[in-house]
Short mmCIF file of C-alpha atoms in Angstrom, two decimals:
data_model
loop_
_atom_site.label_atom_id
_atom_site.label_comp_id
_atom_site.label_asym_id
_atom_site.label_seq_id
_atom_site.Cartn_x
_atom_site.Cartn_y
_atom_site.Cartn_z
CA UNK A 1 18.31 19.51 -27.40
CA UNK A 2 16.67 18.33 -24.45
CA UNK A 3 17.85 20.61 -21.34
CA UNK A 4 17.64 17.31 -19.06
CA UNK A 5 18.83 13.91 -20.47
CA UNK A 6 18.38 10.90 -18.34
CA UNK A 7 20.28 7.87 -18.93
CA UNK A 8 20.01 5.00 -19.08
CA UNK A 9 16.40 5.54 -20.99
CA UNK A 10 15.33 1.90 -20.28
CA UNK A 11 16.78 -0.37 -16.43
CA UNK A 12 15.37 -3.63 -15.52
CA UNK A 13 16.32 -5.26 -12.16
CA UNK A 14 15.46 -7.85 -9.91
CA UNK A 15 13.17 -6.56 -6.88
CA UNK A 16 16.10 -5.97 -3.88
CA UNK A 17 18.69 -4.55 -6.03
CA UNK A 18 19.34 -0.71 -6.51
CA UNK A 19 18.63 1.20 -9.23
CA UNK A 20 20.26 4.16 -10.47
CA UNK A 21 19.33 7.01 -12.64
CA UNK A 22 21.16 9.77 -14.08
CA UNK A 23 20.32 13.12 -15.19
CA UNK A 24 22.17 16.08 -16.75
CA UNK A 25 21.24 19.35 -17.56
CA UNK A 26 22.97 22.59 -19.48
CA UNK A 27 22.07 25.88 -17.56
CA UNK A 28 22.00 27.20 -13.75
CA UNK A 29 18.79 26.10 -12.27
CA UNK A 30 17.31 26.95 -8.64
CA UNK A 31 16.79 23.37 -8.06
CA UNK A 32 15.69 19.92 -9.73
CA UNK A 33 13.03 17.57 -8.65
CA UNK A 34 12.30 13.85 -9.56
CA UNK A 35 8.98 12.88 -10.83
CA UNK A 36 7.64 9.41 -11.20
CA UNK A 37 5.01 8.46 -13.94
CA UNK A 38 2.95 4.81 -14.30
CA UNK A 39 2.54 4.06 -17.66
CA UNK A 40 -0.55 7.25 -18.87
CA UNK A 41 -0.76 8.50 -15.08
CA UNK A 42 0.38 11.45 -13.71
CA UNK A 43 2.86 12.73 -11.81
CA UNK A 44 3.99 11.93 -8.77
CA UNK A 45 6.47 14.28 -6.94
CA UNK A 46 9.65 12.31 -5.25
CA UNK A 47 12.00 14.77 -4.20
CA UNK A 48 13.62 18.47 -4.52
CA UNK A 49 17.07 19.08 -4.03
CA UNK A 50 18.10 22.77 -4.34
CA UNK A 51 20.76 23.88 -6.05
CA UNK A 52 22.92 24.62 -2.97
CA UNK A 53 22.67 20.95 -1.99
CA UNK A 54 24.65 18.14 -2.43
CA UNK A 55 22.51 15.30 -1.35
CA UNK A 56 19.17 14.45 -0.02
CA UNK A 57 17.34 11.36 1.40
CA UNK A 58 13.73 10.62 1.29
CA UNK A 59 12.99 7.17 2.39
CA UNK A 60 14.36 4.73 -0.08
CA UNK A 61 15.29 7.76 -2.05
CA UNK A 62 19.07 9.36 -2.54
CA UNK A 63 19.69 12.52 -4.78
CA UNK A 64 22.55 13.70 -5.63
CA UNK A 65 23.93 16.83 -7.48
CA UNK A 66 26.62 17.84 -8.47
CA UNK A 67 25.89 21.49 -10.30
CA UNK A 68 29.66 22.15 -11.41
CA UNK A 69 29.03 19.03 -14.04
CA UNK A 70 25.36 19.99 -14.43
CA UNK A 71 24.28 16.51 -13.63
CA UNK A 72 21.99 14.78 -10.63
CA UNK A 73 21.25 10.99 -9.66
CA UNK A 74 18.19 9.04 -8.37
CA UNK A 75 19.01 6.30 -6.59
CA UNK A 76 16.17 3.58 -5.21
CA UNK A 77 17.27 1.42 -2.60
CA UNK A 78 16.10 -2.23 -2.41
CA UNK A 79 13.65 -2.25 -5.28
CA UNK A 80 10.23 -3.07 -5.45
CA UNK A 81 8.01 -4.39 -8.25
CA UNK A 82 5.76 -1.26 -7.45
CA UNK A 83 8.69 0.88 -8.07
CA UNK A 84 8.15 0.13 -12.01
CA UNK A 85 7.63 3.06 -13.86
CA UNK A 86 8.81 6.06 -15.63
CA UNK A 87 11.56 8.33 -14.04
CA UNK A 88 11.85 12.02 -14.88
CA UNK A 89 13.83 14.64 -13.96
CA UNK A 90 12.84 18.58 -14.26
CA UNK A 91 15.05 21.65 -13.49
CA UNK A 92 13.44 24.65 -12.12
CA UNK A 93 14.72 27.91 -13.52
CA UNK A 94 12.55 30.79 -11.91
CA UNK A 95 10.42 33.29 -13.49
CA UNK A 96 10.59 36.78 -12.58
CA UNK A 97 6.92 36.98 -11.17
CA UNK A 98 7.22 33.97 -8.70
CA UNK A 99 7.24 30.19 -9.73
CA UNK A 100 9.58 28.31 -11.53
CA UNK A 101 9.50 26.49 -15.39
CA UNK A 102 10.14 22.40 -15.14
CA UNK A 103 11.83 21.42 -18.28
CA UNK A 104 11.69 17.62 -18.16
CA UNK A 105 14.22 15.30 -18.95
CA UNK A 106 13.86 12.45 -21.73
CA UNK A 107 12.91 10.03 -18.35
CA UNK A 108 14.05 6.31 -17.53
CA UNK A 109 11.62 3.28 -17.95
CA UNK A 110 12.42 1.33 -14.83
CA UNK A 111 11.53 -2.18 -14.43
CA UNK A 112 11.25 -4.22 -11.83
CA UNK A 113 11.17 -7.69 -11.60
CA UNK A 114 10.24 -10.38 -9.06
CA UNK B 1 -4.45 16.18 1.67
CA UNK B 2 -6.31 18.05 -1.83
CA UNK B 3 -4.26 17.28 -4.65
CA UNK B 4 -4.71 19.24 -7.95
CA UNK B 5 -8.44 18.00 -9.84
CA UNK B 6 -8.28 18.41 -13.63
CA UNK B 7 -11.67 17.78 -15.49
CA UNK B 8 -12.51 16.18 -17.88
CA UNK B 9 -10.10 13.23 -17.25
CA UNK B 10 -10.90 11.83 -20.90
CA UNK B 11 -12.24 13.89 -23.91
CA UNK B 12 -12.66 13.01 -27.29
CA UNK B 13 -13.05 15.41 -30.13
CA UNK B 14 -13.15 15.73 -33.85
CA UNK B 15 -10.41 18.08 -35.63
CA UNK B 16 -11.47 21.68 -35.82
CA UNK B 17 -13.42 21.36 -32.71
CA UNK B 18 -12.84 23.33 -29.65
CA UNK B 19 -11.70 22.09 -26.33
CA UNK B 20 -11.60 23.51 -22.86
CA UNK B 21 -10.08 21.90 -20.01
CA UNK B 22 -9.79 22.69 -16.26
CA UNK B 23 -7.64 22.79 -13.90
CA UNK B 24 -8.25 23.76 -10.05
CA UNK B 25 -5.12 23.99 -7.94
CA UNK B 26 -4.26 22.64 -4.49
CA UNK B 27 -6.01 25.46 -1.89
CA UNK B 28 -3.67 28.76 -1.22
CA UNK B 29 -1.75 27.88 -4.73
CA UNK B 30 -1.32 30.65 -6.01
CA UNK B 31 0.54 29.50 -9.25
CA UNK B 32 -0.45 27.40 -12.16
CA UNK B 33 1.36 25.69 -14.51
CA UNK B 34 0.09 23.78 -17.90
CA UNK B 35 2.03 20.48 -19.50
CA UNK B 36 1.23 18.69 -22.37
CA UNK B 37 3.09 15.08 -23.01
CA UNK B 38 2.56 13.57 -26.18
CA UNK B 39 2.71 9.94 -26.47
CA UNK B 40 6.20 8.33 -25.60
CA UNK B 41 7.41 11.74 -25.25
CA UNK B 42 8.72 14.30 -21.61
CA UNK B 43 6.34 16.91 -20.48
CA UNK B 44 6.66 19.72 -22.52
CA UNK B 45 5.85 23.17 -20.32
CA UNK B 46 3.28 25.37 -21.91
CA UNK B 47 2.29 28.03 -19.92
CA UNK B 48 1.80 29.21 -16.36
CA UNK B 49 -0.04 31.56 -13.91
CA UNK B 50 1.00 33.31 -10.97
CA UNK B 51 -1.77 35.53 -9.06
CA UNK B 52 -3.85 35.51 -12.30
CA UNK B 53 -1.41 37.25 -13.99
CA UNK B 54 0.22 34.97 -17.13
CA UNK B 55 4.06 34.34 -15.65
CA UNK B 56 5.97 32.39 -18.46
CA UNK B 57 4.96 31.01 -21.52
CA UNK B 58 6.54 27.91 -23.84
CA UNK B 59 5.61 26.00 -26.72
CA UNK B 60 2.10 26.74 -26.69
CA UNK B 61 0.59 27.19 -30.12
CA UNK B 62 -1.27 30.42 -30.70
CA UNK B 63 -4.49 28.42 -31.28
CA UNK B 64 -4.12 27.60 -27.27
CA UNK B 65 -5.31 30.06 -24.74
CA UNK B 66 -5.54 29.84 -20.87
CA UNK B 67 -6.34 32.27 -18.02
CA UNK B 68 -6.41 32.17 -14.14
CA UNK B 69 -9.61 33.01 -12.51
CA UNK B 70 -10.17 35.36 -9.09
CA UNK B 71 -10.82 31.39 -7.48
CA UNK B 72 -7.09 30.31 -9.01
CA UNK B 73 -8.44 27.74 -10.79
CA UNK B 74 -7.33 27.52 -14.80
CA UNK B 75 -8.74 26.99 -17.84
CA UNK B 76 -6.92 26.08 -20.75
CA UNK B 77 -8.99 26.71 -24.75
CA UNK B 78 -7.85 24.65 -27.56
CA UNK B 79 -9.79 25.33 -30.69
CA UNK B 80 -9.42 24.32 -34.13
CA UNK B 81 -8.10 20.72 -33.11
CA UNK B 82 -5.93 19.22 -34.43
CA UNK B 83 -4.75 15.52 -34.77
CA UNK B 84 -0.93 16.44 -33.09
CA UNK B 85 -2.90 17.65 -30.16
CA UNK B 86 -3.56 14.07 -28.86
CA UNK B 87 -1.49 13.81 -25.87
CA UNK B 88 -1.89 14.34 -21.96
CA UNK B 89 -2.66 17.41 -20.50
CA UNK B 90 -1.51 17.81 -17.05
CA UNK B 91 -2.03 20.65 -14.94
CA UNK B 92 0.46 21.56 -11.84
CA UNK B 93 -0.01 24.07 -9.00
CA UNK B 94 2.78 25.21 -6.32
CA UNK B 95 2.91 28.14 -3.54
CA UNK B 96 5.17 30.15 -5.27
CA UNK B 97 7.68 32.06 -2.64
CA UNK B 98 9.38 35.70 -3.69
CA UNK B 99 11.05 35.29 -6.97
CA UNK B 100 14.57 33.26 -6.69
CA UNK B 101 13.22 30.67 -4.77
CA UNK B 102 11.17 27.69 -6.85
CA UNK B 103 8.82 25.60 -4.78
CA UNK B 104 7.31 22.19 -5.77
CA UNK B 105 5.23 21.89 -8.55
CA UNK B 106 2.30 19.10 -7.62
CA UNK B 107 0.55 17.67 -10.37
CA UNK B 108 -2.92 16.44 -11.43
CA UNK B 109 -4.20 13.12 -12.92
CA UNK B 110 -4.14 14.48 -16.46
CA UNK B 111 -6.74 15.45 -19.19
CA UNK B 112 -6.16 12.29 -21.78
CA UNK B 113 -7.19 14.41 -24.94
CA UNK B 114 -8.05 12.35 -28.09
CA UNK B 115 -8.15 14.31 -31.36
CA UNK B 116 -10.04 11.96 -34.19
#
């Protein structure tokens, strides 16, 4: 199965509320990064949080993780309709040579509505 | 600041045709990486380039091949199409540090590929 599962697949909330987003994962990773994605765009880099890190900001942004469950949140603070779109999650594992593999989580469809 | 270019953005071909697309990475990547996301469906890694040199490789099907050129831009081969291999295409790029330390991957637009 997947090695990152986001849930819940589909959110829809009213613009000002929060949204959350949850991912987990099954092996050690070097760190995990949140992507966004409009509907058959590409994608946009939100944030990295390494492995050795609990929590990070970034704006209206929060990560968490939590790498003794294997799992990491998105939070968005007071939600925009521009925040709709497609949430994914990736966790790096290196590769001997330099760089890291993303394996991408199922992603969450967030909607916002005015 | 450059972001990652990817040409063509669209491309249509028939099945059993041949399809190159290209990717050239943000300037002083050194590392390439190449996605494909089918429709509805995550980003599935296929394989990636570090100093010109092929680093890891996924799911890519042995009909795909890509290499790195002395520039560090990328070029990724699909021949005898087929109609699974409609999906995006996106190519990433990131400064890769010493090895046990992953960087940030930034991505292009995408190659929309469109097998008939």
């Amino acid at each position: 199965s997947q090695q990152g599962e986001e849930d819940p697949q589909a959110l829809s909330i009213q613009e000002g509320e929060n949204a959350t987003m949850n991912c987990s994962y099954k092996t050690s990773i070097n760190n995990l990064q949140w992507y966004r994605q409009n509907s058959g765009r590409g994608l946009v880099h939100l944030i990295l949080i390494r492995s050795n890190e609990r929590e990070k900001h970034s704006g209206r942004l929060r990560v968490t993780l939590d790498t003794s469950k294997k799992s990491s949140s998105l939070l968005i603070t007071a939600s925009r309709a521009a925040d709709t779109a497609s949430y994914f999650c990736a966790t790096a594992v290196p590769f001997t040579g330099g760089g890291n593999k993303l394996t991408f989580g199922t992603g969450t469809q967030l909607k916002v509505e005015l | 600041a450059a972001g990652v270019i990817q040409s063509p953005r669209h491309l249509i071909k028939e099945k059993r045709e041949t399809a190159t697309l290209k990717c050239y990475p943000i300037p002083r990547h050194d590392t390439v990486y190449w996605y494909q996301q089918g429709p509805g469906q995550d980003p599935q890694f296929l394989i990636s380039f570090y100093e010109k040199m092929q680093s890891d490789k996924g799911s890519i099907p042995d009909r795909f091949s890509a290499q790195q050129f002395s520039d560090y831009h990328s070029e990724l081969n699909m021949s005898s199409l087929e109609l699974g291999d409609s999906a995006l295409y996106f190519c990433a790029s990131s400064r890769a540090p010493p090895s046990g330390i992953a960087d940030t991957q930034y991505f292009g637009p995408g190659t929309r590929l469109t097998v008939l």
